[in-house]
mmCIF file of C-alpha atoms and ligand atoms in Angstrom:
data_model
loop_
_atom_site.group_PDB
_atom_site.id
_atom_site.type_symbol
_atom_site.label_atom_id
_atom_site.label_comp_id
_atom_site.label_asym_id
_atom_site.label_seq_id
_atom_site.Cartn_x
_atom_site.Cartn_y
_atom_site.Cartn_z
ATOM 1 C CA MET A 33 18.633 -7.824 0.672
ATOM 2 C CA GLY A 34 19.465 -7.718 4.359
ATOM 3 C CA ASP A 35 17.731 -9.570 7.156
ATOM 4 C CA LEU A 36 16.179 -6.468 8.657
ATOM 5 C CA VAL A 37 13.769 -3.897 7.281
ATOM 6 C CA LEU A 38 13.732 -0.304 8.489
ATOM 7 C CA ALA A 39 10.308 1.224 9.129
ATOM 8 C CA ALA A 40 8.809 4.344 10.678
ATOM 9 C CA VAL A 41 6.345 3.153 13.294
ATOM 10 C CA ARG A 42 3.553 5.162 14.854
ATOM 11 C CA THR A 43 3.809 4.232 18.512
ATOM 12 C CA GLY A 44 1.066 6.511 19.812
ATOM 13 C CA PRO A 45 -0.836 9.683 18.924
ATOM 14 C CA GLY A 46 1.573 12.035 17.107
ATOM 15 C CA LYS A 47 4.584 9.821 17.834
ATOM 16 C CA THR A 48 6.888 8.035 15.415
ATOM 17 C CA GLU A 49 10.034 6.032 15.863
ATOM 18 C CA LEU A 50 12.308 4.115 13.523
ATOM 19 C CA ARG A 51 12.331 0.371 14.132
ATOM 20 C CA GLU A 52 13.710 -2.685 12.407
ATOM 21 C CA PHE A 53 11.629 -5.738 11.550
ATOM 22 C CA PRO A 54 12.680 -9.152 10.321
ATOM 23 C CA MET A 55 12.509 -9.533 6.552
ATOM 24 C CA PRO A 56 9.357 -11.627 5.861
ATOM 25 C CA LYS A 57 9.880 -15.066 4.376
ATOM 26 C CA ILE A 58 8.290 -15.200 0.942
ATOM 27 C CA SER A 59 6.636 -18.476 -0.010
ATOM 28 C CA ALA A 60 4.868 -19.578 -3.211
ATOM 29 C CA ASP A 61 1.821 -17.351 -2.848
ATOM 30 C CA ASP A 62 3.084 -14.027 -1.568
ATOM 31 C CA ALA A 63 5.528 -11.304 -2.544
ATOM 32 C CA LEU A 64 7.597 -8.416 -1.285
ATOM 33 C CA LEU A 65 7.484 -4.847 -2.557
ATOM 34 C CA LYS A 66 10.445 -2.495 -2.396
ATOM 35 C CA VAL A 67 8.613 0.729 -1.539
ATOM 36 C CA GLU A 68 9.480 3.700 -3.723
ATOM 37 C CA VAL A 69 6.736 6.120 -2.700
ATOM 38 C CA ALA A 70 4.085 6.176 -0.010
ATOM 39 C CA GLY A 71 1.716 9.084 -0.602
ATOM 40 C CA ILE A 72 0.431 11.011 2.404
ATOM 41 C CA CYS A 73 -3.092 12.428 2.565
ATOM 42 C CA GLY A 74 -5.432 14.196 4.971
ATOM 43 C CA THR A 75 -6.510 10.860 6.423
ATOM 44 C CA ASP A 76 -2.930 10.289 7.600
ATOM 45 C CA VAL A 77 -3.009 13.637 9.402
ATOM 46 C CA LYS A 78 -6.146 12.566 11.284
ATOM 47 C CA GLN A 79 -4.959 9.009 11.937
ATOM 48 C CA TYR A 80 -1.616 10.291 13.208
ATOM 49 C CA ALA A 81 -3.201 12.711 15.670
ATOM 50 C CA ALA A 82 -5.905 10.299 16.847
ATOM 51 C CA PRO A 83 -5.166 6.727 15.770
ATOM 52 C CA ALA A 84 -8.159 4.452 15.217
ATOM 53 C CA VAL A 85 -5.967 1.356 15.315
ATOM 54 C CA THR A 86 -3.875 1.052 18.467
ATOM 55 C CA GLY A 87 -0.514 -0.637 18.880
ATOM 56 C CA PRO A 88 2.532 -0.028 16.702
ATOM 57 C CA VAL A 89 1.403 0.777 13.178
ATOM 58 C CA ILE A 90 3.492 1.374 10.084
ATOM 59 C CA MET A 91 1.384 4.004 8.337
ATOM 60 C CA GLY A 92 1.393 4.576 4.574
ATOM 61 C CA HIS A 93 -1.649 3.460 2.592
ATOM 62 C CA GLU A 94 -0.945 4.894 -0.880
ATOM 63 C CA ASN A 95 1.942 2.725 -1.980
ATOM 64 C CA VAL A 96 4.014 2.417 -5.132
ATOM 65 C CA GLY A 97 7.099 0.305 -5.602
ATOM 66 C CA VAL A 98 8.904 -2.453 -7.406
ATOM 67 C CA ILE A 99 8.385 -6.174 -6.823
ATOM 68 C CA ALA A 100 11.559 -7.285 -5.067
ATOM 69 C CA LYS A 101 10.685 -10.915 -4.510
ATOM 70 C CA VAL A 102 7.751 -12.996 -5.717
ATOM 71 C CA GLY A 103 6.510 -16.553 -5.155
ATOM 72 C CA ARG A 104 5.678 -18.699 -8.188
ATOM 73 C CA GLN A 105 1.938 -18.893 -7.501
ATOM 74 C CA PHE A 106 1.645 -15.172 -6.726
ATOM 75 C CA ALA A 107 3.443 -14.361 -9.978
ATOM 76 C CA GLU A 108 1.021 -16.576 -11.906
ATOM 77 C CA ARG A 109 -2.091 -15.385 -10.106
ATOM 78 C CA GLN A 110 -1.251 -11.700 -10.391
ATOM 79 C CA GLY A 111 0.645 -11.719 -13.675
ATOM 80 C CA VAL A 112 3.740 -9.962 -12.357
ATOM 81 C CA ARG A 113 7.468 -10.595 -12.052
ATOM 82 C CA GLU A 114 10.333 -9.226 -10.050
ATOM 83 C CA GLY A 115 11.228 -5.714 -11.154
ATOM 84 C CA ASP A 116 7.672 -4.709 -12.120
ATOM 85 C CA ARG A 117 6.540 -1.311 -10.828
ATOM 86 C CA ILE A 118 3.088 -1.536 -9.250
ATOM 87 C CA PHE A 119 0.587 0.514 -7.313
ATOM 88 C CA VAL A 120 -0.841 -1.350 -4.304
ATOM 89 C CA GLU A 121 -4.347 -0.521 -3.126
ATOM 90 C CA HIS A 122 -4.701 -0.250 0.636
ATOM 91 C CA TYR A 123 -7.587 -2.737 0.699
ATOM 92 C CA VAL A 124 -6.707 -6.363 1.407
ATOM 93 C CA PRO A 125 -10.043 -8.078 0.672
ATOM 94 C CA CYS A 126 -11.214 -11.652 1.311
ATOM 95 C CA ASN A 127 -12.160 -12.408 -2.321
ATOM 96 C CA ARG A 128 -15.030 -14.573 -1.041
ATOM 97 C CA CYS A 129 -17.815 -12.286 0.191
ATOM 98 C CA GLY A 130 -20.608 -10.723 -1.834
ATOM 99 C CA TRP A 131 -18.903 -7.355 -2.043
ATOM 100 C CA CYS A 132 -15.732 -8.967 -3.343
ATOM 101 C CA HIS A 133 -17.664 -10.933 -5.978
ATOM 102 C CA LEU A 134 -19.296 -7.703 -7.089
ATOM 103 C CA GLY A 135 -15.855 -6.124 -7.415
ATOM 104 C CA GLN A 136 -16.786 -3.711 -4.610
ATOM 105 C CA TYR A 137 -14.045 -4.988 -2.333
ATOM 106 C CA ARG A 138 -13.612 -1.619 -0.670
ATOM 107 C CA HIS A 139 -16.716 -2.604 1.337
ATOM 108 C CA CYS A 140 -15.349 -6.058 2.270
ATOM 109 C CA GLU A 141 -15.303 -6.589 6.028
ATOM 110 C CA ALA A 142 -11.936 -8.372 5.902
ATOM 111 C CA THR A 143 -10.364 -4.992 5.112
ATOM 112 C CA ASP A 144 -12.576 -2.705 7.210
ATOM 113 C CA TRP A 145 -10.841 -1.722 10.450
ATOM 114 C CA ARG A 146 -13.962 0.201 11.496
ATOM 115 C CA THR A 147 -15.982 -2.969 12.018
ATOM 116 C CA ASN A 148 -13.380 -5.736 12.170
ATOM 117 C CA PRO A 149 -10.453 -5.655 14.613
ATOM 118 C CA GLU A 150 -8.749 -8.412 12.601
ATOM 119 C CA ALA A 151 -8.955 -6.454 9.349
ATOM 120 C CA ARG A 152 -5.945 -6.083 7.095
ATOM 121 C CA ARG A 153 -5.493 -2.742 5.390
ATOM 122 C CA TYR A 154 -2.215 -1.100 4.526
ATOM 123 C CA GLY A 155 -1.491 1.719 6.920
ATOM 124 C CA TYR A 156 -4.154 0.574 9.403
ATOM 125 C CA THR A 157 -2.858 -2.797 10.588
ATOM 126 C CA SER A 158 -0.706 -3.342 13.659
ATOM 127 C CA ALA A 159 2.905 -4.270 12.942
ATOM 128 C CA GLU A 160 2.537 -6.919 15.640
ATOM 129 C CA ASN A 161 0.639 -9.069 13.156
ATOM 130 C CA GLN A 162 2.380 -11.769 11.157
ATOM 131 C CA HIS A 163 4.708 -10.444 8.422
ATOM 132 C CA HIS A 164 4.803 -7.028 10.214
ATOM 133 C CA LEU A 165 5.186 -4.904 7.062
ATOM 134 C CA TRP A 166 1.619 -3.637 6.623
ATOM 135 C CA GLY A 167 2.369 -0.017 5.732
ATOM 136 C CA GLY A 168 4.356 1.956 3.191
ATOM 137 C CA PHE A 169 6.492 3.979 5.614
ATOM 138 C CA ALA A 170 9.042 1.177 5.430
ATOM 139 C CA GLN A 171 11.695 -0.044 3.044
ATOM 140 C CA TYR A 172 9.580 -3.048 2.106
ATOM 141 C CA LEU A 173 5.887 -3.940 2.106
ATOM 142 C CA TYR A 174 4.533 -7.461 2.489
ATOM 143 C CA LEU A 175 2.111 -8.569 -0.271
ATOM 144 C CA PRO A 176 -0.202 -11.491 0.572
ATOM 145 C CA TRP A 177 -1.972 -13.532 -2.146
ATOM 146 C CA ASN A 178 -4.994 -11.218 -1.963
ATOM 147 C CA ALA A 179 -3.178 -7.868 -2.335
ATOM 148 C CA VAL A 180 -4.853 -5.710 -4.984
ATOM 149 C CA ILE A 181 -2.220 -4.445 -7.363
ATOM 150 C CA HIS A 182 -2.037 -2.438 -10.581
ATOM 151 C CA ARG A 183 0.791 -2.271 -13.040
ATOM 152 C CA VAL A 184 2.181 1.277 -13.389
ATOM 153 C CA PRO A 185 2.423 2.148 -17.109
ATOM 154 C CA ALA A 186 5.835 2.850 -18.636
ATOM 155 C CA GLY A 187 6.742 6.532 -18.490
ATOM 156 C CA VAL A 188 4.965 7.130 -15.175
ATOM 157 C CA SER A 189 7.468 7.755 -12.385
ATOM 158 C CA ALA A 190 6.943 6.362 -8.905
ATOM 159 C CA GLU A 191 6.358 9.878 -7.605
ATOM 160 C CA LEU A 192 3.694 10.590 -10.220
ATOM 161 C CA ALA A 193 2.102 7.196 -9.596
ATOM 162 C CA GLY A 194 1.796 8.348 -5.978
ATOM 163 C CA ILE A 195 -1.128 10.499 -7.133
ATOM 164 C CA VAL A 196 -3.174 7.461 -8.171
ATOM 165 C CA THR A 197 -5.092 7.434 -4.898
ATOM 166 C CA PRO A 198 -6.435 11.019 -4.940
ATOM 167 C CA LEU A 199 -7.011 10.787 -8.685
ATOM 168 C CA SER A 200 -8.857 7.473 -8.475
ATOM 169 C CA ASN A 201 -10.943 8.912 -5.639
ATOM 170 C CA GLY A 202 -11.697 11.851 -7.931
ATOM 171 C CA ILE A 203 -12.824 9.535 -10.708
ATOM 172 C CA GLU A 204 -14.866 7.391 -8.334
ATOM 173 C CA TRP A 205 -16.587 10.224 -6.495
ATOM 174 C CA ALA A 206 -17.086 12.810 -9.229
ATOM 175 C CA LEU A 207 -17.740 10.552 -12.213
ATOM 176 C CA PHE A 208 -19.066 7.225 -10.923
ATOM 177 C CA ASP A 209 -20.847 8.411 -7.764
ATOM 178 C CA ALA A 210 -21.971 11.947 -8.626
ATOM 179 C CA GLY A 211 -22.398 11.304 -12.352
ATOM 180 C CA VAL A 212 -20.325 14.212 -13.675
ATOM 181 C CA GLY A 213 -20.117 13.936 -17.460
ATOM 182 C CA TYR A 214 -20.559 15.855 -20.656
ATOM 183 C CA SER A 215 -21.649 19.445 -19.998
ATOM 184 C CA SER A 216 -22.016 19.021 -16.225
ATOM 185 C CA THR A 217 -21.582 22.078 -14.040
ATOM 186 C CA VAL A 218 -19.555 21.388 -10.915
ATOM 187 C CA LEU A 219 -18.531 23.122 -7.707
ATOM 188 C CA ILE A 220 -15.421 21.660 -6.062
ATOM 189 C CA GLN A 221 -14.797 22.882 -2.532
ATOM 190 C CA GLY A 222 -11.202 22.713 -1.323
ATOM 191 C CA PRO A 223 -8.164 22.900 -3.662
ATOM 192 C CA GLY A 224 -5.962 20.274 -1.952
ATOM 193 C CA GLN A 225 -4.661 17.180 -3.733
ATOM 194 C CA GLN A 226 -8.199 15.766 -3.656
ATOM 195 C CA GLY A 227 -9.963 18.828 -5.032
ATOM 196 C CA LEU A 228 -7.306 19.312 -7.721
ATOM 197 C CA SER A 229 -7.629 15.665 -8.745
ATOM 198 C CA GLN A 230 -11.400 16.084 -9.010
ATOM 199 C CA THR A 231 -10.828 19.147 -11.190
ATOM 200 C CA VAL A 232 -8.863 17.009 -13.652
ATOM 201 C CA ALA A 233 -11.389 14.150 -13.520
ATOM 202 C CA CYS A 234 -14.286 16.542 -14.213
ATOM 203 C CA ARG A 235 -12.480 18.231 -17.117
ATOM 204 C CA GLN A 236 -11.547 14.888 -18.619
ATOM 205 C CA ALA A 237 -15.187 13.762 -18.328
ATOM 206 C CA GLY A 238 -16.443 16.800 -20.241
ATOM 207 C CA ALA A 239 -17.778 19.133 -17.559
ATOM 208 C CA SER A 240 -18.671 22.495 -19.085
ATOM 209 C CA LEU A 241 -18.121 24.461 -15.888
ATOM 210 C CA VAL A 242 -15.760 23.791 -12.992
ATOM 211 C CA ILE A 243 -15.649 26.208 -10.067
ATOM 212 C CA VAL A 244 -13.113 25.633 -7.282
ATOM 213 C CA THR A 245 -13.289 27.325 -3.886
ATOM 214 C CA GLY A 246 -10.606 27.811 -1.268
ATOM 215 C CA THR A 247 -9.410 30.184 1.419
ATOM 216 C CA THR A 248 -6.904 33.040 1.226
ATOM 217 C CA ARG A 249 -4.203 30.613 2.358
ATOM 218 C CA ASP A 250 -4.950 28.514 -0.728
ATOM 219 C CA ALA A 251 -3.996 31.252 -3.221
ATOM 220 C CA ALA A 252 -1.274 29.181 -4.935
ATOM 221 C CA ARG A 253 -3.481 26.087 -4.997
ATOM 222 C CA LEU A 254 -6.335 28.059 -6.551
ATOM 223 C CA GLU A 255 -3.940 29.239 -9.274
ATOM 224 C CA LEU A 256 -2.973 25.620 -9.877
ATOM 225 C CA ALA A 257 -6.666 24.701 -10.078
ATOM 226 C CA LYS A 258 -6.934 27.137 -12.997
ATOM 227 C CA THR A 259 -3.876 25.579 -14.666
ATOM 228 C CA LEU A 260 -5.546 22.169 -14.329
ATOM 229 C CA GLY A 261 -8.771 23.351 -15.916
ATOM 230 C CA ALA A 262 -10.941 25.191 -13.388
ATOM 231 C CA ASP A 263 -12.998 27.886 -15.152
ATOM 232 C CA HIS A 264 -13.391 29.994 -12.013
ATOM 233 C CA VAL A 265 -11.858 30.036 -8.564
ATOM 234 C CA ILE A 266 -13.332 31.702 -5.497
ATOM 235 C CA ASP A 267 -11.600 32.786 -2.306
ATOM 236 C CA VAL A 268 -14.434 32.240 0.181
ATOM 237 C CA MET A 269 -12.837 34.640 2.662
ATOM 238 C CA LYS A 270 -12.748 37.522 0.205
ATOM 239 C CA GLN A 271 -15.903 36.936 -1.795
ATOM 240 C CA ASP A 272 -19.477 35.892 -1.065
ATOM 241 C CA ALA A 273 -19.141 32.412 -2.576
ATOM 242 C CA LEU A 274 -22.859 31.790 -3.130
ATOM 243 C CA GLU A 275 -23.401 35.165 -4.758
ATOM 244 C CA ARG A 276 -20.425 34.562 -7.052
ATOM 245 C CA ILE A 277 -21.603 31.042 -7.995
ATOM 246 C CA MET A 278 -25.066 32.355 -8.868
ATOM 247 C CA GLU A 279 -23.503 35.152 -10.899
ATOM 248 C CA ILE A 280 -21.355 32.650 -12.840
ATOM 249 C CA THR A 281 -24.269 30.250 -13.451
ATOM 250 C CA GLY A 282 -26.806 32.969 -14.297
ATOM 251 C CA GLY A 283 -28.771 32.193 -11.127
ATOM 252 C CA LYS A 284 -29.165 28.496 -11.966
ATOM 253 C CA GLY A 285 -26.717 26.896 -9.537
ATOM 254 C CA VAL A 286 -24.623 23.822 -10.344
ATOM 255 C CA ASP A 287 -25.446 20.169 -11.078
ATOM 256 C CA VAL A 288 -22.935 18.675 -8.687
ATOM 257 C CA VAL A 289 -21.094 19.807 -5.536
ATOM 258 C CA LEU A 290 -18.013 17.883 -4.370
ATOM 259 C CA ASP A 291 -16.849 18.560 -0.814
ATOM 260 C CA CYS A 292 -13.068 18.145 -0.717
ATOM 261 C CA THR A 293 -12.497 20.258 2.378
ATOM 262 C CA ALA A 294 -11.713 17.151 4.452
ATOM 263 C CA GLY A 295 -13.805 17.994 7.435
ATOM 264 C CA ALA A 296 -13.900 21.791 7.339
ATOM 265 C CA GLY A 297 -17.219 21.601 9.163
ATOM 266 C CA VAL A 298 -20.804 22.433 8.257
ATOM 267 C CA MET A 299 -20.124 25.513 6.122
ATOM 268 C CA PRO A 300 -19.095 23.723 2.887
ATOM 269 C CA ILE A 301 -22.140 21.469 3.140
ATOM 270 C CA LEU A 302 -24.529 24.373 3.739
ATOM 271 C CA LEU A 303 -22.970 26.301 0.846
ATOM 272 C CA GLY A 304 -23.184 23.169 -1.310
ATOM 273 C CA ILE A 305 -26.901 22.749 -0.631
ATOM 274 C CA ASP A 306 -27.546 26.380 -1.585
ATOM 275 C CA ALA A 307 -25.244 26.300 -4.632
ATOM 276 C CA LEU A 308 -26.974 23.286 -6.201
ATOM 277 C CA LYS A 309 -29.515 23.814 -8.983
ATOM 278 C CA ARG A 310 -33.209 24.296 -8.205
ATOM 279 C CA ARG A 311 -34.022 20.556 -8.380
ATOM 280 C CA ALA A 312 -32.238 17.195 -8.388
ATOM 281 C CA GLY A 313 -28.621 18.197 -7.838
ATOM 282 C CA THR A 314 -26.059 15.861 -6.294
ATOM 283 C CA LEU A 315 -23.980 16.615 -3.219
ATOM 284 C CA LEU A 316 -20.977 14.454 -2.453
ATOM 285 C CA ILE A 317 -19.797 14.638 1.136
ATOM 286 C CA GLN A 318 -16.898 13.292 3.156
ATOM 287 C CA GLY A 319 -17.320 14.252 6.744
ATOM 288 C CA GLU A 320 -15.662 13.602 10.056
ATOM 289 C CA MET A 321 -18.449 15.345 11.925
ATOM 290 C CA ALA A 322 -20.311 13.007 14.247
ATOM 291 C CA ALA A 323 -23.393 15.204 14.110
ATOM 292 C CA PHE A 324 -24.774 18.121 12.161
ATOM 293 C CA PRO A 325 -27.024 20.349 14.285
ATOM 294 C CA ASP A 326 -29.812 22.113 12.366
ATOM 295 C CA PHE A 327 -29.206 20.115 9.194
ATOM 296 C CA PRO A 328 -31.576 21.689 6.618
ATOM 297 C CA VAL A 329 -33.570 18.532 5.828
ATOM 298 C CA LYS A 330 -36.498 20.522 4.471
ATOM 299 C CA LYS A 331 -34.375 22.377 1.948
ATOM 300 C CA VAL A 332 -32.588 19.180 0.889
ATOM 301 C CA THR A 333 -35.833 17.331 0.245
ATOM 302 C CA GLU A 334 -37.553 20.290 -1.414
ATOM 303 C CA LYS A 335 -34.626 20.626 -3.804
ATOM 304 C CA ALA A 336 -34.682 16.818 -4.310
ATOM 305 C CA ILE A 337 -30.969 16.657 -3.592
ATOM 306 C CA THR A 338 -29.165 13.311 -3.743
ATOM 307 C CA ILE A 339 -26.435 12.997 -1.121
ATOM 308 C CA LYS A 340 -23.597 10.585 -1.855
ATOM 309 C CA SER A 341 -20.808 9.483 0.475
ATOM 310 C CA ALA A 342 -17.199 9.588 -0.611
ATOM 311 C CA ARG A 343 -16.010 6.079 0.180
ATOM 312 C CA GLY A 344 -12.746 5.033 -1.459
ATOM 313 C CA HIS A 345 -12.173 3.849 -4.976
ATOM 314 C CA SER A 346 -12.760 0.856 -7.243
ATOM 315 C CA TYR A 347 -10.355 -1.182 -9.354
ATOM 316 C CA GLN A 348 -11.606 0.555 -12.491
ATOM 317 C CA ALA A 349 -11.053 4.016 -11.010
ATOM 318 C CA CYS A 350 -7.413 3.121 -10.245
ATOM 319 C CA GLU A 351 -6.858 1.816 -13.775
ATOM 320 C CA LEU A 352 -8.377 4.989 -15.233
ATOM 321 C CA ALA A 353 -6.242 7.138 -12.943
ATOM 322 C CA LEU A 354 -3.075 5.359 -14.087
ATOM 323 C CA ALA A 355 -4.103 5.801 -17.724
ATOM 324 C CA GLN A 356 -4.761 9.485 -17.042
ATOM 325 C CA LEU A 357 -1.292 9.898 -15.542
ATOM 326 C CA ALA A 358 0.298 8.057 -18.472
ATOM 327 C CA SER A 359 -1.512 10.282 -20.984
ATOM 328 C CA LYS A 360 0.242 13.420 -19.624
ATOM 329 C CA ARG A 361 -2.793 15.375 -20.820
ATOM 330 C CA PHE A 362 -2.828 17.424 -17.627
ATOM 331 C CA PRO A 363 0.339 18.600 -15.843
ATOM 332 C CA LEU A 364 -0.359 16.492 -12.763
ATOM 333 C CA ASP A 365 3.309 16.503 -11.857
ATOM 334 C CA LEU A 366 2.647 20.014 -10.519
ATOM 335 C CA LEU A 367 0.883 18.302 -7.599
ATOM 336 C CA THR A 368 3.970 16.380 -6.438
ATOM 337 C CA THR A 369 5.500 19.185 -4.428
ATOM 338 C CA HIS A 370 7.415 17.526 -1.567
ATOM 339 C CA THR A 371 9.448 14.415 -0.790
ATOM 340 C CA PHE A 372 10.679 13.215 2.593
ATOM 341 C CA GLY A 373 12.778 10.287 3.819
ATOM 342 C CA LEU A 374 11.884 7.758 6.525
ATOM 343 C CA LYS A 375 13.378 9.710 9.408
ATOM 344 C CA ASP A 376 11.169 12.680 8.514
ATOM 345 C CA VAL A 377 7.785 10.924 8.603
ATOM 346 C CA ASP A 378 6.611 13.134 11.463
ATOM 347 C CA ARG A 379 7.484 16.325 9.583
ATOM 348 C CA ALA A 380 5.988 14.958 6.364
ATOM 349 C CA ILE A 381 2.616 14.249 7.991
ATOM 350 C CA ARG A 382 2.608 17.591 9.799
ATOM 351 C CA SER A 383 3.381 19.368 6.533
ATOM 352 C CA VAL A 384 0.309 17.802 4.913
ATOM 353 C CA GLY A 385 -1.620 19.047 7.944
ATOM 354 C CA GLY A 386 -0.365 22.596 7.320
ATOM 355 C CA GLU A 387 2.103 22.720 10.231
ATOM 356 C CA GLY A 388 5.418 22.069 8.525
ATOM 357 C CA ASP A 389 6.772 23.007 5.122
ATOM 358 C CA ASP A 390 4.945 25.583 2.980
ATOM 359 C CA GLY A 391 3.388 25.104 -0.441
ATOM 360 C CA VAL A 392 2.500 21.473 0.168
ATOM 361 C CA ILE A 393 0.063 19.774 -2.177
ATOM 362 C CA HIS A 394 1.055 16.129 -2.501
ATOM 363 C CA VAL A 395 3.746 14.658 -0.288
ATOM 364 C CA SER A 396 5.732 11.538 -1.196
ATOM 365 C CA LEU A 397 7.389 9.601 1.571
ATOM 366 C CA MET A 398 10.379 7.878 -0.054
ATOM 367 C CA PRO A 399 11.828 5.279 2.307
ATOM 368 C CA TRP A 400 15.109 4.980 0.393
ATOM 369 C CA LYS A 401 15.607 8.714 -0.038
ATOM 370 C CA GLU A 402 18.668 9.055 2.203
ATOM 371 C CA ASP A 403 20.374 6.088 0.559
ATOM 372 C CA ALA A 404 19.831 7.594 -2.855
ATOM 373 C CA GLN A 405 21.614 10.836 -2.021
HETATM 374 ZN ZN1 ZN B 714 -5.143 8.541 1.527
HETATM 375 ZN ZN1 ZN B 715 -14.673 -9.805 0.754
#
């Protein structure tokens, strides 16, 4: 291990440069991860274009790697040793507040950059802070005592483990939040890594009908949705989506709508409201819109719709996602389409945003990629 660690640093909106940082000193109660894969998602695309956290930031919040160095207390507390492959959640919670005691640490203020400028969260913390290595677009990642880690089961590669985040979100949102289970009927809007992960989660949970929508550009992704268990796919540019959904459901509509369009505007939400069953359906939303003019409140309340917010994942969802990957029941490796090295972080993020390479579903940033070849 050298004295310096190479990292790709976001220095401003849409700007990245390679920088070296001092190797953090590891004491009794912390550890160091050799990063194998940092997954890139739609949030990275948004945070790269318009960063919420200013200053130099090492992005990368979906991290998998091998423990390179571990203090005695950390090893005891977390039950790990050097050489173990782990998935690191991006939350770095306080372990003291009410949310943490409830196990809902994704709501802990110590890790919420939206309300706390001092928050620690991988991919969202300035590299000017102590230990510097707070993101996965680097050769190493610093692990404090309160890092939340999961052991990656044997037989799951680092690249496959990179899908834990979208898959655990799928399990959290579709199953725990929206209550998808045996015989549920589900509409999933958007066939990206998130929508495809939800497709698998819903099938695994026993949904009797899964419909996935996308645009003409998503043709290959819609095909993959079918491979992963979607019963029907709809190209919303070629077909009247609502008419088709009502035809498929015999005019009943669906139990649950999951919006995985990552901020495609009001249309998916309006379609979702109409596509839900006559009474008491559930709509899961994840929006970047600050406002929603002419929101159909009357229709929502008359249909007794429950609206849920997509807000991260729990420990249990991550464990279930890892077990799902280990089971190999679904060919989730079909999602891992692209890998990039550290010097190509800019291109990797742009590719996820639809500006770079074609056919992108899930992108793995592999900081050691050049060295390996
Ligand atoms: Zn993400
Ligand atoms: Zn807390």
